[in-house]
mmCIF file of C-alpha atoms in Angstrom:
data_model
loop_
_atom_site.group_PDB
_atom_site.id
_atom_site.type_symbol
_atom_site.label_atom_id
_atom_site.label_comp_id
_atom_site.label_asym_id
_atom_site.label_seq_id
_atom_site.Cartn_x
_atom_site.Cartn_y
_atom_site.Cartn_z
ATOM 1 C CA UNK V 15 5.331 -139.195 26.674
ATOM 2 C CA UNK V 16 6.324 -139.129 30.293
ATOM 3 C CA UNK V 17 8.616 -136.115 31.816
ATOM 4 C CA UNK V 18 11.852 -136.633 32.184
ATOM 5 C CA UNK V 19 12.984 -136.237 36.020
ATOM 6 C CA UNK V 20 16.370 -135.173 35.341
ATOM 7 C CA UNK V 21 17.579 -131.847 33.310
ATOM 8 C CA UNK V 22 20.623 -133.302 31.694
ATOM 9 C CA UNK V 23 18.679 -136.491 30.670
ATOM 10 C CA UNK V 24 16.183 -133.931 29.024
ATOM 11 C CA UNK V 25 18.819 -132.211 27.102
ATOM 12 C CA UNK V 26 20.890 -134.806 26.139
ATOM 13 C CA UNK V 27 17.512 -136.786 24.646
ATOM 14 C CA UNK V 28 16.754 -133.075 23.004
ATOM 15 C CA UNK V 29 20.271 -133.155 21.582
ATOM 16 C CA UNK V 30 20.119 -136.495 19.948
ATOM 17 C CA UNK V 31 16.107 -135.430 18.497
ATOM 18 C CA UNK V 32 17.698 -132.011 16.976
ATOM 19 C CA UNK V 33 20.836 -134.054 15.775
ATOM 20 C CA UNK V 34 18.423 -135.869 13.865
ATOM 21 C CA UNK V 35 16.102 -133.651 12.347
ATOM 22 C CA UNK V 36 17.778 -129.964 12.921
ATOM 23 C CA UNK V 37 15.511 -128.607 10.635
ATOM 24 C CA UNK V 38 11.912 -129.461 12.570
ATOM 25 C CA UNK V 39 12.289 -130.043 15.501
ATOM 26 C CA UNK V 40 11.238 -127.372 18.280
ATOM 27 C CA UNK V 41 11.510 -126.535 21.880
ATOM 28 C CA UNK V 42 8.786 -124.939 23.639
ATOM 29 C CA UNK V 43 9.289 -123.364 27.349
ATOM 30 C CA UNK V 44 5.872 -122.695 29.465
ATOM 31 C CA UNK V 45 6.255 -120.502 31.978
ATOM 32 C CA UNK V 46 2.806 -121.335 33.808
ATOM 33 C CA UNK V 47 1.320 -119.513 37.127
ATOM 34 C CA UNK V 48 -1.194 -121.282 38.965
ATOM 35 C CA UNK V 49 -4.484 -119.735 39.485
ATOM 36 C CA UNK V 50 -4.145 -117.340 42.929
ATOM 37 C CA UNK V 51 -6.584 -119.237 45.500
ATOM 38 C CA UNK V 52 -9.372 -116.880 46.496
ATOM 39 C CA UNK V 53 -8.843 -114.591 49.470
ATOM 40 C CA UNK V 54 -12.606 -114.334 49.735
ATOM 41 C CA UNK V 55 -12.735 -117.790 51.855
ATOM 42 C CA UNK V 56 -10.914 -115.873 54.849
ATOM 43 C CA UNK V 57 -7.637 -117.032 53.274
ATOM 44 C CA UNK V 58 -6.400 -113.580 54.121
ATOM 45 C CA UNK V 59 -5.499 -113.857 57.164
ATOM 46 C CA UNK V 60 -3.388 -117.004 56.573
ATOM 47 C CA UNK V 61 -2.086 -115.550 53.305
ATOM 48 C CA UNK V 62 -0.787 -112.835 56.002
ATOM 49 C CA UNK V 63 0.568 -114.418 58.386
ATOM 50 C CA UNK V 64 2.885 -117.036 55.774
ATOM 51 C CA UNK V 65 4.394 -114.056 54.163
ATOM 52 C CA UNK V 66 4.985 -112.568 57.518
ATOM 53 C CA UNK V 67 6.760 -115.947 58.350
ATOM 54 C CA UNK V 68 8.543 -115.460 55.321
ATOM 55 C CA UNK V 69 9.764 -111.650 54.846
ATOM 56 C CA UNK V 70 12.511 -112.514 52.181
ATOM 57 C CA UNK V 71 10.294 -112.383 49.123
ATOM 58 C CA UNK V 72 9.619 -109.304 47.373
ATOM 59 C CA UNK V 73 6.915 -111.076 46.078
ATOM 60 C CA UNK V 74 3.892 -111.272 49.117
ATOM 61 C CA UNK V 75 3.590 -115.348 47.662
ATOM 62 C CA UNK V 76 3.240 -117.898 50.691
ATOM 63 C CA UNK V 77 5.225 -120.924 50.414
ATOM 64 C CA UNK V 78 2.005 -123.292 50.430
ATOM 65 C CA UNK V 79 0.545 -121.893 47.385
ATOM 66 C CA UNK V 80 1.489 -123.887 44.453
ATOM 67 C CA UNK V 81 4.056 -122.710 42.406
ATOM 68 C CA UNK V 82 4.363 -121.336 38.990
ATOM 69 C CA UNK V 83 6.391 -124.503 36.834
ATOM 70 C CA UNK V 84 8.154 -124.425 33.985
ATOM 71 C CA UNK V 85 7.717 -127.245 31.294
ATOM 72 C CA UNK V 86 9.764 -127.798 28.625
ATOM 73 C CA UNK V 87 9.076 -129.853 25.212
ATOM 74 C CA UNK V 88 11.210 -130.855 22.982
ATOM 75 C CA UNK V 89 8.773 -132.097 20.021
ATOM 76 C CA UNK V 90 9.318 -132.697 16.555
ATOM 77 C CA UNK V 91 6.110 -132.565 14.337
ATOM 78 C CA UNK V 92 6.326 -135.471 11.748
ATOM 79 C CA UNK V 93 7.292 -138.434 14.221
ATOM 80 C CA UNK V 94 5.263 -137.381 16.989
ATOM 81 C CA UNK V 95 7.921 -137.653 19.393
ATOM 82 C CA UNK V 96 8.040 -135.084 22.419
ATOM 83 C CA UNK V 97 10.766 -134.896 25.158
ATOM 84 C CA UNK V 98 9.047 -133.282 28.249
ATOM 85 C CA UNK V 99 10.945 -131.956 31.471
ATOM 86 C CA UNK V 100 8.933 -129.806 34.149
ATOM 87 C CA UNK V 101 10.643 -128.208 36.816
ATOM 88 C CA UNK V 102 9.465 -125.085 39.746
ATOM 89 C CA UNK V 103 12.977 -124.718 40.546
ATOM 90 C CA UNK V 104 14.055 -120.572 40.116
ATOM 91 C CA UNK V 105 17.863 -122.027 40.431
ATOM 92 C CA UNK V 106 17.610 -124.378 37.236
ATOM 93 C CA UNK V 107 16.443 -121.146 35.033
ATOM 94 C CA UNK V 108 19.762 -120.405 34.597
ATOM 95 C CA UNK V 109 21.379 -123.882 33.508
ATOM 96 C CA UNK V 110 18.117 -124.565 31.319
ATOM 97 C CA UNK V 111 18.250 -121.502 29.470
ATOM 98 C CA UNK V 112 21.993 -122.208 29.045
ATOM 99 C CA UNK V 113 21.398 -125.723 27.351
ATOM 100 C CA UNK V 114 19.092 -124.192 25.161
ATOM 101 C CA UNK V 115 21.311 -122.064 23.841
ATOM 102 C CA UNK V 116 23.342 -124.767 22.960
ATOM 103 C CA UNK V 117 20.722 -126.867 21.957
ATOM 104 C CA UNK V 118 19.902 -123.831 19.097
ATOM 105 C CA UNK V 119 23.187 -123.934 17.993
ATOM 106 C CA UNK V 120 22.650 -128.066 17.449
ATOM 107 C CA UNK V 121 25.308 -129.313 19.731
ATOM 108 C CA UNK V 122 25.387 -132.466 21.361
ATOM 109 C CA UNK V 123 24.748 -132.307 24.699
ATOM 110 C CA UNK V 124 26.744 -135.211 26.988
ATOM 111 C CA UNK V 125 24.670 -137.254 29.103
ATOM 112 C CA UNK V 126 26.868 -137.327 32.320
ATOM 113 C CA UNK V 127 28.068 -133.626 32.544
ATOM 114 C CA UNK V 128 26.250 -132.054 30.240
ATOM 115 C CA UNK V 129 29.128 -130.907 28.280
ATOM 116 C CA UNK V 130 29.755 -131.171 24.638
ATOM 117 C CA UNK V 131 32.147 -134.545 24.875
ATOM 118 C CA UNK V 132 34.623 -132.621 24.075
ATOM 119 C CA UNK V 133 37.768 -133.119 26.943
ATOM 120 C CA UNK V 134 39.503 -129.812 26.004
ATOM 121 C CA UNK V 135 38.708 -128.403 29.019
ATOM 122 C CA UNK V 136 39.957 -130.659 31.790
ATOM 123 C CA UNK V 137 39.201 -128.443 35.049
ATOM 124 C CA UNK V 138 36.064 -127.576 34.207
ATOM 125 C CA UNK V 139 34.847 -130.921 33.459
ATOM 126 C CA UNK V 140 35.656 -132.441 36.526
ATOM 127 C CA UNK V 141 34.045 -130.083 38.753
ATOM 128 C CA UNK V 142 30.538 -131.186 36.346
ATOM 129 C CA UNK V 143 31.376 -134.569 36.335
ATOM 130 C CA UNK V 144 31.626 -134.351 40.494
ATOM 131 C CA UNK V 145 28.459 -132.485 40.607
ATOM 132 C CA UNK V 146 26.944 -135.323 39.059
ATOM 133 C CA UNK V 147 28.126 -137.606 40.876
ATOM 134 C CA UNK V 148 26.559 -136.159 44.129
ATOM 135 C CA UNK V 149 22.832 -136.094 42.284
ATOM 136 C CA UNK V 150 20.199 -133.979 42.019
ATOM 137 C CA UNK V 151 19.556 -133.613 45.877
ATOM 138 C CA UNK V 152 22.712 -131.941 46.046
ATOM 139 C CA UNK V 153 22.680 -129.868 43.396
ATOM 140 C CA UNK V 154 19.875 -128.048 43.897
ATOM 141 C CA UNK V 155 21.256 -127.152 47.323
ATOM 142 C CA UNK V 156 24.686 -126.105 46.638
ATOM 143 C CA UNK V 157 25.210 -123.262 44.996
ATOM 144 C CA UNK V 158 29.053 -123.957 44.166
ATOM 145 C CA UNK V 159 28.308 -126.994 42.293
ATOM 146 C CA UNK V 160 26.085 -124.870 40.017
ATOM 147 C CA UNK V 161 27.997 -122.407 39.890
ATOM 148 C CA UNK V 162 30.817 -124.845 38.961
ATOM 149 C CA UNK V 163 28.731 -126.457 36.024
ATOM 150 C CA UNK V 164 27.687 -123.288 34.117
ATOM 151 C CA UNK V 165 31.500 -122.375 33.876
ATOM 152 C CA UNK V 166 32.441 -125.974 32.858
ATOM 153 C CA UNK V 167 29.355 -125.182 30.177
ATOM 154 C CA UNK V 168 30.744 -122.044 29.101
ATOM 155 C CA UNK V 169 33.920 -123.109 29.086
ATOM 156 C CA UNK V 170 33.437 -125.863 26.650
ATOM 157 C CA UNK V 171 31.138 -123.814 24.919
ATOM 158 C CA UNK V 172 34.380 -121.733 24.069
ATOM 159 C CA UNK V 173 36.060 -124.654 23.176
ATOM 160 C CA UNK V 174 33.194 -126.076 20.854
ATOM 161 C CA UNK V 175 33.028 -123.147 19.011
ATOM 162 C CA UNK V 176 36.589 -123.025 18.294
ATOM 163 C CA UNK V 177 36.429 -126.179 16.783
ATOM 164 C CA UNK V 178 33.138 -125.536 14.694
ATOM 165 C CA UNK V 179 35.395 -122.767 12.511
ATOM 166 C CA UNK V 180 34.954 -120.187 15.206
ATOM 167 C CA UNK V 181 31.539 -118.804 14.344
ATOM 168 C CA UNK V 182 32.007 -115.643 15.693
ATOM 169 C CA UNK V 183 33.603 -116.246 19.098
ATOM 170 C CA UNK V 184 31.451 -113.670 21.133
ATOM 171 C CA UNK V 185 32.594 -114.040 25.102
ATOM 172 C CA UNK V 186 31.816 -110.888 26.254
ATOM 173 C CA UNK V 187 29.622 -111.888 28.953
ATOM 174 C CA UNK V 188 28.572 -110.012 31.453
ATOM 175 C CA UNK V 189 30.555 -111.690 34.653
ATOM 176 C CA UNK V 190 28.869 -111.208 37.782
ATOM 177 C CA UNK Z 15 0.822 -114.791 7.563
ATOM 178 C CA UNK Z 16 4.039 -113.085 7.969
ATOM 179 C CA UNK Z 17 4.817 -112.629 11.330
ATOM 180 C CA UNK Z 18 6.213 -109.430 12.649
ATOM 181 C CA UNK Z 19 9.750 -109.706 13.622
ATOM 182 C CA UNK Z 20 11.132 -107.137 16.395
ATOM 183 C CA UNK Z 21 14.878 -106.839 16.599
ATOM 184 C CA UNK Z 22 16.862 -109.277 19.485
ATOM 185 C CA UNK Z 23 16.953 -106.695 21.959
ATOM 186 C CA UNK Z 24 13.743 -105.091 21.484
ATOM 187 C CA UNK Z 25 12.328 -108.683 21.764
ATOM 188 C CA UNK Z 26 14.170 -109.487 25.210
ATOM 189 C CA UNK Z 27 12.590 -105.654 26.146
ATOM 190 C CA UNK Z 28 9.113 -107.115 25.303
ATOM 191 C CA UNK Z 29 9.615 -110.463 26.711
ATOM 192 C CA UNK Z 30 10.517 -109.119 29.935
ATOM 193 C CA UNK Z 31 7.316 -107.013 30.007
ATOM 194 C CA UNK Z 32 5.448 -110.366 29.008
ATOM 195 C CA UNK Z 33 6.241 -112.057 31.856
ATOM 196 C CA UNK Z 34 6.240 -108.763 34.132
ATOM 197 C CA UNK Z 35 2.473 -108.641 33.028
ATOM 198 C CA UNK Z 36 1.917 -112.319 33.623
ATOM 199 C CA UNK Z 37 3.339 -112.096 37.257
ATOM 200 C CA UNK Z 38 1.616 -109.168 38.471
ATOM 201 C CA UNK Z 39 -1.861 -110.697 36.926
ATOM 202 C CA UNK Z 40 -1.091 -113.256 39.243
ATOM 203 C CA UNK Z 41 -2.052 -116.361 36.737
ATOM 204 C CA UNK Z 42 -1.471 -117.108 33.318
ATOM 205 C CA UNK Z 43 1.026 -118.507 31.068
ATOM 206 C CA UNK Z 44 3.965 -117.536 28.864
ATOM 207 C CA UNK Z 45 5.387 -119.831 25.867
ATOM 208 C CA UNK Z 46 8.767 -119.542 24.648
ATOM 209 C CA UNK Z 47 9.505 -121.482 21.414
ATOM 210 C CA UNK Z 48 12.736 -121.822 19.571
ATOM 211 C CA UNK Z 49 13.470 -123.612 16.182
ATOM 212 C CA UNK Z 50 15.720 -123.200 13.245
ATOM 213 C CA UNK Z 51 14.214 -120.697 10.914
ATOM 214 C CA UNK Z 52 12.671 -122.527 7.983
ATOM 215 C CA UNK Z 53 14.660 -121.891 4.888
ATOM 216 C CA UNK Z 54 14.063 -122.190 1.372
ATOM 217 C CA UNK Z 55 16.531 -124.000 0.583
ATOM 218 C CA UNK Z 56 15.887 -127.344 2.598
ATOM 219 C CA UNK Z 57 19.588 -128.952 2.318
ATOM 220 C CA UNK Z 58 21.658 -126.029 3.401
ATOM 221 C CA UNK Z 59 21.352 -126.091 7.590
ATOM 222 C CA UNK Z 60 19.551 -122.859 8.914
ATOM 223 C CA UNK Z 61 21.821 -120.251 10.139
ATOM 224 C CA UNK Z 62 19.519 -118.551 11.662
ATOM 225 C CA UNK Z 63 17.106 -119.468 14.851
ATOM 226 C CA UNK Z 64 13.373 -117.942 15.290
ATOM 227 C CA UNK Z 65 12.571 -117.572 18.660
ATOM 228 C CA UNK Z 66 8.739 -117.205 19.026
ATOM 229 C CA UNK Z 67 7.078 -115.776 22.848
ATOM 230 C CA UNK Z 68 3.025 -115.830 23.032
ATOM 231 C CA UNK Z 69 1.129 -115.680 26.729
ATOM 232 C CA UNK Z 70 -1.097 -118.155 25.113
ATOM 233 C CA UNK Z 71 -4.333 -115.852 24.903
ATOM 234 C CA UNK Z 72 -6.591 -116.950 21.956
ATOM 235 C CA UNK Z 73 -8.091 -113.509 21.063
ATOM 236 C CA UNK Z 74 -5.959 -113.201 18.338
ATOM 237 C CA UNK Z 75 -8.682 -112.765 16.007
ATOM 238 C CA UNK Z 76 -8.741 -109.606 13.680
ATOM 239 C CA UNK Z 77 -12.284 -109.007 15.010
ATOM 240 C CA UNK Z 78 -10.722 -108.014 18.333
ATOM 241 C CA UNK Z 79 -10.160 -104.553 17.559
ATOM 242 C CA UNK Z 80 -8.587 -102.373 19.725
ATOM 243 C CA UNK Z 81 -11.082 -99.987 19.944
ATOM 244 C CA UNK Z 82 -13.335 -102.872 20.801
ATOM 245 C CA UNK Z 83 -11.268 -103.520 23.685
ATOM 246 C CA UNK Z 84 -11.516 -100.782 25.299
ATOM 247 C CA UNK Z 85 -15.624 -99.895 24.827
ATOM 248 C CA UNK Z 86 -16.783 -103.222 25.436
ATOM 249 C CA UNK Z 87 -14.615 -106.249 27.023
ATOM 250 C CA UNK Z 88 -16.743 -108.874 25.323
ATOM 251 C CA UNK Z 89 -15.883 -111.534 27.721
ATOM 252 C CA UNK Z 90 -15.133 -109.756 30.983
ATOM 253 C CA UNK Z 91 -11.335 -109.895 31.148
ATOM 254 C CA UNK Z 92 -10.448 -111.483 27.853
ATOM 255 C CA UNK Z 93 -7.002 -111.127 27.451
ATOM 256 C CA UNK Z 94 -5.293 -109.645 24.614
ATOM 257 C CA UNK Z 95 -3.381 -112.136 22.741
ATOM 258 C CA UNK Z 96 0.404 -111.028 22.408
ATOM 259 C CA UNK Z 97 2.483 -112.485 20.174
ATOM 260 C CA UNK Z 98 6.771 -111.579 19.676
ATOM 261 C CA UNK Z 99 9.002 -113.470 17.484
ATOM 262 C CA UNK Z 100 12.611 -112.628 16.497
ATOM 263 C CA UNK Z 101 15.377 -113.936 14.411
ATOM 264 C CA UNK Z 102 18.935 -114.390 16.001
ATOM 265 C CA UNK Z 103 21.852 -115.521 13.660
ATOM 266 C CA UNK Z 104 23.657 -118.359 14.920
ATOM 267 C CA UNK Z 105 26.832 -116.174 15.557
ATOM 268 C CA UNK Z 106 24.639 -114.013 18.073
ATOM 269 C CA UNK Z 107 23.333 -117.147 19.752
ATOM 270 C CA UNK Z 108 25.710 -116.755 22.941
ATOM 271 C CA UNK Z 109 25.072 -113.073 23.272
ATOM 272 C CA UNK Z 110 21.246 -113.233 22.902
ATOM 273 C CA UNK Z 111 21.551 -116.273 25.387
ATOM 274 C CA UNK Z 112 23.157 -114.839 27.687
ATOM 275 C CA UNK Z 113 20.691 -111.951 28.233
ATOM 276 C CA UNK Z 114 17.498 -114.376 27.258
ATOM 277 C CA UNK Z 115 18.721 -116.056 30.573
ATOM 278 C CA UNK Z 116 18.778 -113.022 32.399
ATOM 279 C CA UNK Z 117 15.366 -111.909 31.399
ATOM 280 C CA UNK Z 118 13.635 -115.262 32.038
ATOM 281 C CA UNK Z 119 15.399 -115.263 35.471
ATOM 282 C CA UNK Z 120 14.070 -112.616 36.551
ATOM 283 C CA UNK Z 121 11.132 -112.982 35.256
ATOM 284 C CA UNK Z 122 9.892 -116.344 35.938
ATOM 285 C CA UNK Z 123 9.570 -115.172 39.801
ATOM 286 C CA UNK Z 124 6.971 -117.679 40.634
ATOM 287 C CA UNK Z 125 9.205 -120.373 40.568
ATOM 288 C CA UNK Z 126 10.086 -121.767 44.146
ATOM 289 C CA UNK Z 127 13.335 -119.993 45.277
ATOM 290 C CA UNK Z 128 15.916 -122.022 46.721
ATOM 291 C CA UNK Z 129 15.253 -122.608 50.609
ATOM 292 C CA UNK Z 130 18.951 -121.549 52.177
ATOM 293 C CA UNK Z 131 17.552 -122.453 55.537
ATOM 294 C CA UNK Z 132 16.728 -125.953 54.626
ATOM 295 C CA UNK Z 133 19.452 -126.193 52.141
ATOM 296 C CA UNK Z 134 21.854 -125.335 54.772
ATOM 297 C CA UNK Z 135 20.703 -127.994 56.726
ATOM 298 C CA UNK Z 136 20.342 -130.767 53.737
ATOM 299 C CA UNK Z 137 23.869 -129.793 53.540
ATOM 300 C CA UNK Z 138 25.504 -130.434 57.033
ATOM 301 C CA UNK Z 139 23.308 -133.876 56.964
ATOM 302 C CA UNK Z 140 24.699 -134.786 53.308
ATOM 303 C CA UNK Z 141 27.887 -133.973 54.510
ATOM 304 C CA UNK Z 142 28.095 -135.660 57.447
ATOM 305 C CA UNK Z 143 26.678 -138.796 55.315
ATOM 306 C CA UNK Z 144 29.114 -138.741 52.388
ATOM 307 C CA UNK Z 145 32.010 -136.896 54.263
ATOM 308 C CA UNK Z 146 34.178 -135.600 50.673
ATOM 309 C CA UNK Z 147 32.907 -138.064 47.983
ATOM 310 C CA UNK Z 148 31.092 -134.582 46.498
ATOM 311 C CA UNK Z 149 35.210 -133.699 45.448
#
C-alpha cells in the first residue's frame, strides 16, 4: 500500500476503515530515529561546525543528518488493508495526535477540513476550510493556519460530542 | 498472556521516559498502537480504547532475566524489550489526548523543527504570489 502524502487524506481514509470495522481495526504510530552516522570518519568536525551554524537546538543534531520520521498505519487484520502516512514534520505531531483522538472515539473525519461534517461551528470551519485551500506548502509554514485548524478541531469536537449524548463533555484543556 | 495494564497517567509518565530513552540512545524506535479494547461481547461497540507503546526490542523472552542482564549482556547491547499498555474509557479520550499529544511532542524531538528562517521567507514569496486568496 503506498503512503498517503497528505494528513487529512490519511485520516479521512482511517475514518471510513474504522467506520467499517470499529472493532479491528488498529492504528500504529512509529516514532523511528535513524542510525547516528559515525563520528569516527572525522565527521566530528563537520558535526561541529553544523550545530554551531545552528545554535537553536537543544538537541546538538545537524540539519543534514536524516531525521527521525514518524509513520503511521492504519491496518485492519482480516482484509489486509493498511492506510500508511509518514511524515518528519515536529509541527504535524500536534494535529496527528489530535485526529487520533478522534479517530479512537470512531468519528468521521471530513476530507476537506478535517472536521467532523458537522457545520455547527461556522467560524471555525472557515478558517480550516481556508487553510486548505492554501495547501500543504503553506501550512507547514504558517503557524496561524495551524493554529487556526486545531481550534476549528476542537471546536467541533465540542460540538460532536454534544450531539453523540454528551459522553462526558471534558474541556478542561490546558490553554496555552 | 495478560498484559499488564498501568493506569492513563502513569502510562503517559512511562511513555515519556520511552521516548526520552530512545532520543538520548540516539537510534531506535518507539510504536504507539491504539484499538478498541476487544470485548466479549462482540455486538455491543467497545467503550473502552487500549493503547499499547513497545520500543520494538525483541528480547522479550522470559529467558532474559534481569539478573542476566546485568552479569552478562549476551549480545553486546541487546536492548531490553519494554512493553506499556493502558485502557482509557471513551469519556477520558479528550483528556488522555490532550496530554498523549503533549508527551509525544515533546518527545518525538528528532523530528525536523519548523525552519522560521526559511518559512519566513516561503511566506513573503507565497504572499507576494497569491496576494489574500489564503483569507
Amino acid at each position: 500500500m503506498p503512503y498517503f502524502s497528505d494528513l487529512n487524506t490519511y485520516l479521512h481514509q482511517s475514518s471510513l476503515l474504522i467506520q467499517a470495522y470499529p472493532q479491528t481495526t488498529r492504528i500504529t504510530t512509529k516514532y523511528s530515529q535513524p542510525r547516528k552516522v559515525k563520528s569516527s570518519k572525522g565527521t566530528s568536525t563537520e558535526t561541529e561546525a553544523t550545530s554551531a551554524d545552528a545554535p537553536n537546538g537543544t538537541i546538538s543534531k545537524p540539519k543534514k543528518e536524516p531525521s527521525a520520521t514518524l509513520t503511521l498505519k492504519t491496518y485492519h487484520p482480516d482484509s489486509g488493508i493498511c492506510l500508511k502516512y509518514k511524515t518528519d514534520k515536529a509541527a504535524e505531531v500536534g494535529r496527528l495526535m489530535t485526529g487520533l483522538g478522534r479517530l479512537a472515539k470512531g468519528e468521521i473525519i471530513d476530507m476537506a477540513t478535517g472536521d467532523g461534517g458537522e457545520t455547527t461551528t461556522g467560524a471555525g470551519v472557515e478558517i480550516g476550510s481556508g487553510q486548505a485551500l492554501v495547501g500543504t506548502d503553506t501550512m507547514e509554514v504558517d503557524g496561524g493556519g495551524a493554529a487556526g485548524a486545531k481550534t476549528a478541531a476542537q471546536m467541533t469536537q465540542g460540538g460532536q460530542q454534544q450531539q453523540s449524548g454528551g459522553g462526558g463533555k471534558k474541556k478542561k484543556k490546558g490553554k496555552k | 498472556m495478560p498484559q499488564e495494564r498501568l493506569g492513563n497517567d502513569e502510562f503517559l509518565s512511562a511513555l515519556a521516559s520511552l521516548l526520552l530513552s530512545t532520543s538520548s540512545s540516539g537510534h531506535g524506535s518507539v510504536f504507539l498502537t491504539q484499538k478498541p479494547m476487544p470485548s466479549s461481547d462482540v455486538s455491543q461497540p467497545s467503550s473502552q480504547v487500549l493503547i499499547r507503546a513497545t520500543n520494538g526490542a525483541s528480547s522479550a523472552k522470559p529467558k532474559a532475566k534481569p539478573t542476566s542482564k546485568v552479569s552478562k549482556p549476551q549480545q553486546g547491547s541487546t536492548k531490553q524489550k519494554i512493553k506499556l499498555a493502558t485502557v482509557v474509557e471513551t469519556a477520558h479520550l479528550d483528556n488522555f489526548y490532550t496530554k498523549y499529544a503533549d508527551v509525544c511532542k515533546k518527545g518525538m524531538e528528532g523530528l525536523r523543527k519548523r525552519d522560521k528562517k526559511r518559512a519566513k521567507e516561503k511566506a513573503k514569496a507565497a504572499k507576494k504570489k497569491k496576494g489574500t486568496t489564503a483569507n
